[in-house]
GROMACS .gro file of C-alpha atoms in nm:
model
  369
    1UNK     CA    1   0.000   0.000   0.000
    2UNK     CA    2   0.280   0.242   0.099
    3UNK     CA    3   0.461   0.201  -0.236
    4UNK     CA    4   0.133   0.235  -0.425
    5UNK     CA    5   0.074   0.574  -0.262
    6UNK     CA    6   0.419   0.692  -0.366
    7UNK     CA    7   0.367   0.575  -0.723
    8UNK     CA    8   0.049   0.786  -0.734
    9UNK     CA    9   0.244   1.077  -0.587
   10UNK     CA   10   0.516   1.046  -0.849
   11UNK     CA   11   0.255   1.032  -1.128
   12UNK     CA   12   0.081   1.336  -0.984
   13UNK     CA   13   0.406   1.532  -0.969
   14UNK     CA   14   0.487   1.435  -1.329
   15UNK     CA   15   0.138   1.541  -1.444
   16UNK     CA   16   0.163   1.876  -1.266
   17UNK     CA   17   0.508   1.946  -1.407
   18UNK     CA   18   0.376   1.872  -1.757
   19UNK     CA   19   0.078   2.099  -1.696
   20UNK     CA   20   0.305   2.381  -1.581
   21UNK     CA   21   0.516   2.334  -1.894
   22UNK     CA   22   0.208   2.358  -2.118
   23UNK     CA   23   0.092   2.676  -1.946
   24UNK     CA   24   0.435   2.831  -1.974
   25UNK     CA   25   0.421   2.795  -2.355
   26UNK     CA   26   0.057   2.904  -2.376
   27UNK     CA   27   0.122   3.277  -2.410
   28UNK     CA   28   0.120   3.578  -2.179
   29UNK     CA   29  -0.096   3.624  -1.872
   30UNK     CA   30  -0.017   3.285  -1.716
   31UNK     CA   31   0.246   3.396  -1.462
   32UNK     CA   32   0.030   3.379  -1.150
   33UNK     CA   33  -0.130   3.053  -1.254
   34UNK     CA   34   0.210   2.895  -1.315
   35UNK     CA   35   0.331   3.011  -0.973
   36UNK     CA   36   0.031   2.844  -0.813
   37UNK     CA   37   0.101   2.516  -0.989
   38UNK     CA   38   0.470   2.531  -0.895
   39UNK     CA   39   0.366   2.567  -0.532
   40UNK     CA   40   0.147   2.260  -0.561
   41UNK     CA   41   0.432   2.057  -0.705
   42UNK     CA   42   0.664   2.178  -0.430
   43UNK     CA   43   0.407   2.082  -0.168
   44UNK     CA   44   0.366   1.734  -0.312
   45UNK     CA   45   0.739   1.677  -0.343
   46UNK     CA   46   0.787   1.786   0.020
   47UNK     CA   47   0.571   1.488   0.120
   48UNK     CA   48   0.870   1.272   0.028
   49UNK     CA   49   1.038   1.407   0.343
   50UNK     CA   50   0.749   1.343   0.581
   51UNK     CA   51   0.834   1.032   0.790
   52UNK     CA   52   0.463   0.971   0.846
   53UNK     CA   53   0.434   0.864   0.482
   54UNK     CA   54   0.672   0.572   0.531
   55UNK     CA   55   0.490   0.375   0.799
   56UNK     CA   56   0.488   0.009   0.698
   57UNK     CA   57   0.173  -0.203   0.706
   58UNK     CA   58   0.386  -0.520   0.725
   59UNK     CA   59   0.492  -0.705   1.037
   60UNK     CA   60   0.843  -0.602   1.141
   61UNK     CA   61   0.963  -0.959   1.085
   62UNK     CA   62   0.896  -0.898   0.713
   63UNK     CA   63   1.095  -0.575   0.693
   64UNK     CA   64   1.430  -0.562   0.517
   65UNK     CA   65   1.672  -0.280   0.602
   66UNK     CA   66   1.980  -0.247   0.380
   67UNK     CA   67   2.290  -0.070   0.511
   68UNK     CA   68   2.532   0.067   0.250
   69UNK     CA   69   2.891   0.146   0.352
   70UNK     CA   70   3.179   0.321   0.178
   71UNK     CA   71   3.397   0.009   0.170
   72UNK     CA   72   3.268  -0.312   0.321
   73UNK     CA   73   3.620  -0.458   0.344
   74UNK     CA   74   3.748  -0.183   0.577
   75UNK     CA   75   3.790  -0.256   0.948
   76UNK     CA   76   3.574   0.047   1.030
   77UNK     CA   77   3.274  -0.090   0.844
   78UNK     CA   78   3.329  -0.446   0.960
   79UNK     CA   79   3.290  -0.302   1.309
   80UNK     CA   80   2.974  -0.119   1.196
   81UNK     CA   81   2.828  -0.448   1.072
   82UNK     CA   82   2.849  -0.590   1.426
   83UNK     CA   83   2.615  -0.315   1.547
   84UNK     CA   84   2.384  -0.354   1.249
   85UNK     CA   85   2.354  -0.730   1.302
   86UNK     CA   86   2.316  -0.687   1.677
   87UNK     CA   87   2.017  -0.461   1.621
   88UNK     CA   88   1.857  -0.707   1.379
   89UNK     CA   89   1.896  -0.999   1.619
   90UNK     CA   90   1.763  -0.805   1.918
   91UNK     CA   91   1.462  -0.663   1.733
   92UNK     CA   92   1.377  -0.956   1.507
   93UNK     CA   93   1.426  -0.743   1.196
   94UNK     CA   94   1.605  -0.847   0.877
   95UNK     CA   95   1.911  -0.632   0.813
   96UNK     CA   96   2.184  -0.669   0.552
   97UNK     CA   97   2.502  -0.467   0.508
   98UNK     CA   98   2.645  -0.413   0.162
   99UNK     CA   99   2.916  -0.193   0.016
  100UNK     CA  100   3.165  -0.164  -0.266
  101UNK     CA  101   3.499  -0.347  -0.239
  102UNK     CA  102   3.669  -0.006  -0.240
  103UNK     CA  103   3.554   0.349  -0.179
  104UNK     CA  104   3.433   0.426  -0.530
  105UNK     CA  105   3.126   0.655  -0.562
  106UNK     CA  106   2.996   0.489  -0.881
  107UNK     CA  107   3.018   0.146  -0.721
  108UNK     CA  108   2.826   0.273  -0.418
  109UNK     CA  109   2.550   0.403  -0.646
  110UNK     CA  110   2.521   0.053  -0.795
  111UNK     CA  111   2.489  -0.104  -0.448
  112UNK     CA  112   2.207   0.139  -0.362
  113UNK     CA  113   2.028   0.080  -0.691
  114UNK     CA  114   2.051  -0.297  -0.641
  115UNK     CA  115   1.887  -0.267  -0.298
  116UNK     CA  116   1.609  -0.054  -0.445
  117UNK     CA  117   1.550  -0.318  -0.714
  118UNK     CA  118   1.548  -0.583  -0.442
  119UNK     CA  119   1.255  -0.402  -0.278
  120UNK     CA  120   1.400  -0.327   0.064
  121UNK     CA  121   1.188  -0.128   0.309
  122UNK     CA  122   1.468   0.103   0.422
  123UNK     CA  123   1.818   0.202   0.315
  124UNK     CA  124   2.079   0.343   0.556
  125UNK     CA  125   2.383   0.489   0.379
  126UNK     CA  126   2.728   0.618   0.471
  127UNK     CA  127   2.799   0.817   0.152
  128UNK     CA  128   3.134   0.844  -0.019
  129UNK     CA  129   3.007   1.142  -0.217
  130UNK     CA  130   2.662   1.268  -0.109
  131UNK     CA  131   2.605   1.443  -0.443
  132UNK     CA  132   2.672   1.127  -0.642
  133UNK     CA  133   2.390   0.934  -0.471
  134UNK     CA  134   2.119   1.204  -0.457
  135UNK     CA  135   1.935   1.071  -0.764
  136UNK     CA  136   1.934   0.715  -0.633
  137UNK     CA  137   1.814   0.822  -0.289
  138UNK     CA  138   1.540   1.036  -0.442
  139UNK     CA  139   1.434   0.732  -0.642
  140UNK     CA  140   1.423   0.526  -0.322
  141UNK     CA  141   1.209   0.785  -0.144
  142UNK     CA  142   0.972   0.808  -0.441
  143UNK     CA  143   0.918   0.433  -0.413
  144UNK     CA  144   0.830   0.457  -0.045
  145UNK     CA  145   1.166   0.332   0.083
  146UNK     CA  146   1.288   0.492   0.406
  147UNK     CA  147   1.627   0.664   0.363
  148UNK     CA  148   1.858   0.741   0.657
  149UNK     CA  149   2.221   0.854   0.630
  150UNK     CA  150   2.534   0.885   0.846
  151UNK     CA  151   2.829   1.122   0.791
  152UNK     CA  152   2.622   1.332   0.549
  153UNK     CA  153   2.479   1.644   0.712
  154UNK     CA  154   2.431   1.802   0.367
  155UNK     CA  155   2.251   1.505   0.207
  156UNK     CA  156   1.922   1.634   0.067
  157UNK     CA  157   1.736   1.311  -0.013
  158UNK     CA  158   1.727   1.159   0.333
  159UNK     CA  159   1.469   1.161   0.609
  160UNK     CA  160   1.734   1.188   0.883
  161UNK     CA  161   2.111   1.201   0.903
  162UNK     CA  162   2.260   1.046   1.218
  163UNK     CA  163   2.585   1.182   1.365
  164UNK     CA  164   2.790   1.091   1.672
  165UNK     CA  165   2.851   1.460   1.749
  166UNK     CA  166   2.873   1.790   1.563
  167UNK     CA  167   3.149   1.827   1.308
  168UNK     CA  168   3.254   2.153   1.474
  169UNK     CA  169   3.304   1.982   1.811
  170UNK     CA  170   3.498   1.691   1.662
  171UNK     CA  171   3.721   1.907   1.444
  172UNK     CA  172   3.800   2.130   1.740
  173UNK     CA  173   3.885   1.826   1.953
  174UNK     CA  174   4.125   1.699   1.685
  175UNK     CA  175   4.301   2.037   1.673
  176UNK     CA  176   4.321   2.067   2.051
  177UNK     CA  177   4.484   1.724   2.066
  178UNK     CA  178   4.732   1.808   1.789
  179UNK     CA  179   4.817   2.142   1.947
  180UNK     CA  180   4.903   1.972   2.277
  181UNK     CA  181   5.132   1.726   2.099
  182UNK     CA  182   5.301   2.007   1.899
  183UNK     CA  183   5.349   2.240   2.194
  184UNK     CA  184   5.105   2.479   2.023
  185UNK     CA  185   5.353   2.593   1.759
  186UNK     CA  186   5.489   2.498   1.418
  187UNK     CA  187   5.366   2.384   1.078
  188UNK     CA  188   5.104   2.115   1.037
  189UNK     CA  189   4.923   1.935   0.756
  190UNK     CA  190   4.580   1.773   0.734
  191UNK     CA  191   4.452   1.484   0.524
  192UNK     CA  192   4.099   1.373   0.434
  193UNK     CA  193   3.973   1.069   0.247
  194UNK     CA  194   3.794   1.264  -0.025
  195UNK     CA  195   3.712   1.632  -0.058
  196UNK     CA  196   3.364   1.514  -0.163
  197UNK     CA  197   3.312   1.359   0.182
  198UNK     CA  198   3.094   1.603   0.375
  199UNK     CA  199   3.207   1.513   0.725
  200UNK     CA  200   3.575   1.490   0.631
  201UNK     CA  201   3.570   1.844   0.495
  202UNK     CA  202   3.366   1.969   0.789
  203UNK     CA  203   3.616   1.816   1.034
  204UNK     CA  204   3.907   1.966   0.840
  205UNK     CA  205   3.751   2.313   0.822
  206UNK     CA  206   3.668   2.301   1.194
  207UNK     CA  207   4.030   2.210   1.269
  208UNK     CA  208   4.156   2.514   1.084
  209UNK     CA  209   3.897   2.742   1.246
  210UNK     CA  210   3.999   2.619   1.590
  211UNK     CA  211   4.369   2.666   1.513
  212UNK     CA  212   4.315   3.023   1.394
  213UNK     CA  213   4.107   3.096   1.702
  214UNK     CA  214   4.325   2.938   1.969
  215UNK     CA  215   4.674   2.860   1.838
  216UNK     CA  216   4.823   3.159   1.654
  217UNK     CA  217   5.174   3.011   1.654
  218UNK     CA  218   5.064   2.712   1.447
  219UNK     CA  219   5.050   2.728   1.067
  220UNK     CA  220   4.866   2.512   0.815
  221UNK     CA  221   5.090   2.445   0.515
  222UNK     CA  222   5.015   2.551   0.157
  223UNK     CA  223   4.890   2.892   0.261
  224UNK     CA  224   4.617   2.744   0.479
  225UNK     CA  225   4.455   2.538   0.202
  226UNK     CA  226   4.205   2.282   0.335
  227UNK     CA  227   4.290   1.997   0.310
  228UNK     CA  228   4.661   1.946   0.250
  229UNK     CA  229   4.598   1.612   0.073
  230UNK     CA  230   4.344   1.340  -0.010
  231UNK     CA  231   4.412   0.975   0.073
  232UNK     CA  232   4.129   0.850  -0.152
  233UNK     CA  233   4.044   0.614   0.137
  234UNK     CA  234   4.366   0.420   0.067
  235UNK     CA  235   4.655   0.354   0.306
  236UNK     CA  236   4.902   0.330   0.019
  237UNK     CA  237   4.783   0.661  -0.129
  238UNK     CA  238   4.799   0.821   0.215
  239UNK     CA  239   5.157   0.698   0.250
  240UNK     CA  240   5.258   0.845  -0.088
  241UNK     CA  241   5.088   1.180  -0.023
  242UNK     CA  242   5.240   1.203   0.324
  243UNK     CA  243   5.589   1.139   0.185
  244UNK     CA  244   5.540   1.413  -0.074
  245UNK     CA  245   5.434   1.660   0.195
  246UNK     CA  246   5.719   1.565   0.429
  247UNK     CA  247   5.977   1.603   0.151
  248UNK     CA  248   5.846   1.950   0.061
  249UNK     CA  249   5.806   2.056   0.427
  250UNK     CA  250   6.097   1.904   0.624
  251UNK     CA  251   6.012   2.133   0.918
  252UNK     CA  252   5.659   1.991   0.955
  253UNK     CA  253   5.566   1.928   1.320
  254UNK     CA  254   5.215   1.784   1.299
  255UNK     CA  255   4.974   1.586   1.084
  256UNK     CA  256   4.605   1.498   1.115
  257UNK     CA  257   4.399   1.244   0.919
  258UNK     CA  258   4.023   1.208   0.941
  259UNK     CA  259   3.974   0.894   0.729
  260UNK     CA  260   4.064   0.564   0.894
  261UNK     CA  261   4.314   0.507   0.612
  262UNK     CA  262   4.498   0.837   0.660
  263UNK     CA  263   4.707   0.801   0.974
  264UNK     CA  264   4.843   0.450   0.909
  265UNK     CA  265   4.980   0.573   0.576
  266UNK     CA  266   5.117   0.888   0.741
  267UNK     CA  267   5.279   0.676   1.014
  268UNK     CA  268   5.440   0.446   0.756
  269UNK     CA  269   5.588   0.746   0.578
  270UNK     CA  270   5.724   0.889   0.904
  271UNK     CA  271   5.885   0.559   0.997
  272UNK     CA  272   6.046   0.521   0.655
  273UNK     CA  273   6.184   0.876   0.664
  274UNK     CA  274   6.306   0.847   1.024
  275UNK     CA  275   6.069   1.119   1.146
  276UNK     CA  276   5.849   0.915   1.380
  277UNK     CA  277   5.965   1.106   1.689
  278UNK     CA  278   5.963   1.449   1.521
  279UNK     CA  279   5.609   1.480   1.378
  280UNK     CA  280   5.297   1.451   1.593
  281UNK     CA  281   5.004   1.257   1.443
  282UNK     CA  282   4.639   1.267   1.551
  283UNK     CA  283   4.404   1.045   1.354
  284UNK     CA  284   4.069   0.870   1.325
  285UNK     CA  285   4.036   0.493   1.298
  286UNK     CA  286   3.985   0.172   1.494
  287UNK     CA  287   4.193   0.082   1.803
  288UNK     CA  288   4.309  -0.262   1.687
  289UNK     CA  289   4.426  -0.119   1.356
  290UNK     CA  290   4.607   0.171   1.523
  291UNK     CA  291   4.742  -0.015   1.827
  292UNK     CA  292   5.094  -0.085   1.691
  293UNK     CA  293   5.135   0.280   1.591
  294UNK     CA  294   4.994   0.416   1.919
  295UNK     CA  295   5.209   0.185   2.132
  296UNK     CA  296   5.521   0.273   1.931
  297UNK     CA  297   5.443   0.645   1.958
  298UNK     CA  298   5.425   0.702   1.582
  299UNK     CA  299   5.061   0.804   1.617
  300UNK     CA  300   5.005   1.011   1.930
  301UNK     CA  301   4.630   1.008   1.964
  302UNK     CA  302   4.329   0.830   1.819
  303UNK     CA  303   3.996   1.013   1.816
  304UNK     CA  304   3.680   0.843   1.696
  305UNK     CA  305   3.329   0.725   1.760
  306UNK     CA  306   3.237   0.358   1.769
  307UNK     CA  307   3.105   0.259   1.423
  308UNK     CA  308   2.922  -0.033   1.587
  309UNK     CA  309   2.710   0.210   1.787
  310UNK     CA  310   2.664   0.442   1.489
  311UNK     CA  311   2.538   0.149   1.279
  312UNK     CA  312   2.298   0.047   1.554
  313UNK     CA  313   2.167   0.403   1.591
  314UNK     CA  314   2.121   0.445   1.215
  315UNK     CA  315   1.909   0.132   1.169
  316UNK     CA  316   1.717   0.212   1.487
  317UNK     CA  317   1.601   0.538   1.327
  318UNK     CA  318   1.501   0.357   1.008
  319UNK     CA  319   1.301   0.098   1.205
  320UNK     CA  320   1.126   0.364   1.414
  321UNK     CA  321   1.011   0.540   1.096
  322UNK     CA  322   0.877   0.213   0.954
  323UNK     CA  323   0.695   0.151   1.284
  324UNK     CA  324   0.538   0.497   1.283
  325UNK     CA  325   0.724   0.612   1.594
  326UNK     CA  326   0.801   0.981   1.628
  327UNK     CA  327   1.163   1.089   1.592
  328UNK     CA  328   1.201   1.356   1.859
  329UNK     CA  329   1.449   1.565   2.051
  330UNK     CA  330   1.581   1.385   2.359
  331UNK     CA  331   1.489   1.037   2.238
  332UNK     CA  332   1.702   0.732   2.324
  333UNK     CA  333   1.829   0.529   2.027
  334UNK     CA  334   1.923   0.241   2.255
  335UNK     CA  335   2.301   0.260   2.240
  336UNK     CA  336   2.583   0.439   2.424
  337UNK     CA  337   2.625   0.802   2.321
  338UNK     CA  338   2.281   0.827   2.162
  339UNK     CA  339   2.064   0.816   2.477
  340UNK     CA  340   1.955   1.181   2.460
  341UNK     CA  341   1.987   1.303   2.101
  342UNK     CA  342   1.945   1.651   1.963
  343UNK     CA  343   1.788   1.732   1.627
  344UNK     CA  344   1.903   2.016   1.404
  345UNK     CA  345   1.750   2.124   1.074
  346UNK     CA  346   1.972   2.240   0.789
  347UNK     CA  347   2.004   2.073   0.450
  348UNK     CA  348   1.830   1.785   0.624
  349UNK     CA  349   1.718   1.685   0.972
  350UNK     CA  350   2.034   1.583   1.157
  351UNK     CA  351   2.023   1.370   1.471
  352UNK     CA  352   2.322   1.446   1.696
  353UNK     CA  353   2.451   1.215   1.966
  354UNK     CA  354   2.735   1.257   2.215
  355UNK     CA  355   2.964   0.962   2.146
  356UNK     CA  356   3.331   1.069   2.124
  357UNK     CA  357   3.619   0.835   2.213
  358UNK     CA  358   3.969   0.964   2.296
  359UNK     CA  359   4.239   0.694   2.286
  360UNK     CA  360   4.609   0.709   2.366
  361UNK     CA  361   4.876   0.461   2.477
  362UNK     CA  362   4.730   0.488   2.829
  363UNK     CA  363   4.394   0.333   2.742
  364UNK     CA  364   4.413   0.168   2.399
  365UNK     CA  365   4.430  -0.180   2.552
  366UNK     CA  366   4.084  -0.121   2.699
  367UNK     CA  367   3.932  -0.142   2.350
  368UNK     CA  368   3.899  -0.452   2.133
  369UNK     CA  369   3.778  -0.357   1.789
   0.00000   0.00000   0.00000
C-alpha cells in the first residue's frame, strides 16, 4: 500500500510538471497561474520528506533494512556491521550490510540501486560522495523506501542524518589534541579521504577554524589550504601523499587524518623517513588497527566514535520510521552516546549524539575492535 501511494504521488508530480510546462508555452498572462502550480508541485514533493508517509503495514519480521557502507572490506565498516547485526537480532528485523569493495562513488551508487531493485523497506547509507547518490536516494524515497544517512549532514534526499557529534566539536577536539602534541607551535598538515566527503571536509575546516582561534603560533601548510591532501580512502595513497608533503616541508611538526586510512599511511611514511619522533600525528580509525602505531608512539592520539554504535543508531532510526514512531528531541536510540539526542535542521534533519572516544597509549588496551 505504501509504495502504491508513492507511485500515485510520483505520477501526480509528473502530471503537474507537464501541466506547468504547457501553461508556460501558452502565451502571456499565465504567470500567476504557473506560480500556483509550482507551489502545488513543491508541496507534493515535500511529502517525500514526511516520515509519516513511510509507515509500513507489514509485520516487522517482514521488513528488510539495507545498510550501505563506503567500503565493506574496511575494518571500520566491519565493526559497523556488528552493530547492524546486533540490532537485527535483538529486534527480530532483517538487516543486511552491503558496500563496494573499495571506496568508489559509482560502485556505491550501484549497491544502492541494487537494494532498491530488491525491494528493501529502508536504506541506511554512509555516503562516499553525497552528491553522487542524490538521484538514487530520491528514487528510493519516491518508491516509499525509508532513507537514513550517516556522515552526510548536507545530504538532501534523506529523512534523517545520524551523527555521533557535531562536526565543529569533533574538528575542534582533533586540533586541541594536535596542538598539545606540537606544543602549540609549528607547521602542520591535514589529510581527508575525499574532498567530496561532507564530514571529512567539515572536520578539516573546523580544525583550521579552531587553530586560527586558539593557536596563533601554528600554521597550516600551503597557505592554509584545506585539506593538504586526499588519501582516496587508501593507506598506500595516504603513504605516498604524506611522503610528498614531508619532503616538501621538512620542518613539519604535525599531521592529522580524518579517514581511517589516513594516519596508518602517514605513520608508515614517518617511519620510513626516520621522522616518527619528530612529527605529531592525531588520527581517526579503529583501536586494533592503530594499536601498533599508538604503542610505538608514531601516532600520538586516536579520536573516533564507535562505528558499531553508529550502525545500531542508524538502523534504529530507520526501524522507528517504519513503525510509525516519532523521531524527537531527547529520544534514546538504545546505544551508548545516543541516549539523549538533539535534532538540528539544515540541508536535512540531523540527529546528533554525544559519542566521542579519545584513545592514547594509556587506554588503547581497553578497547577490542
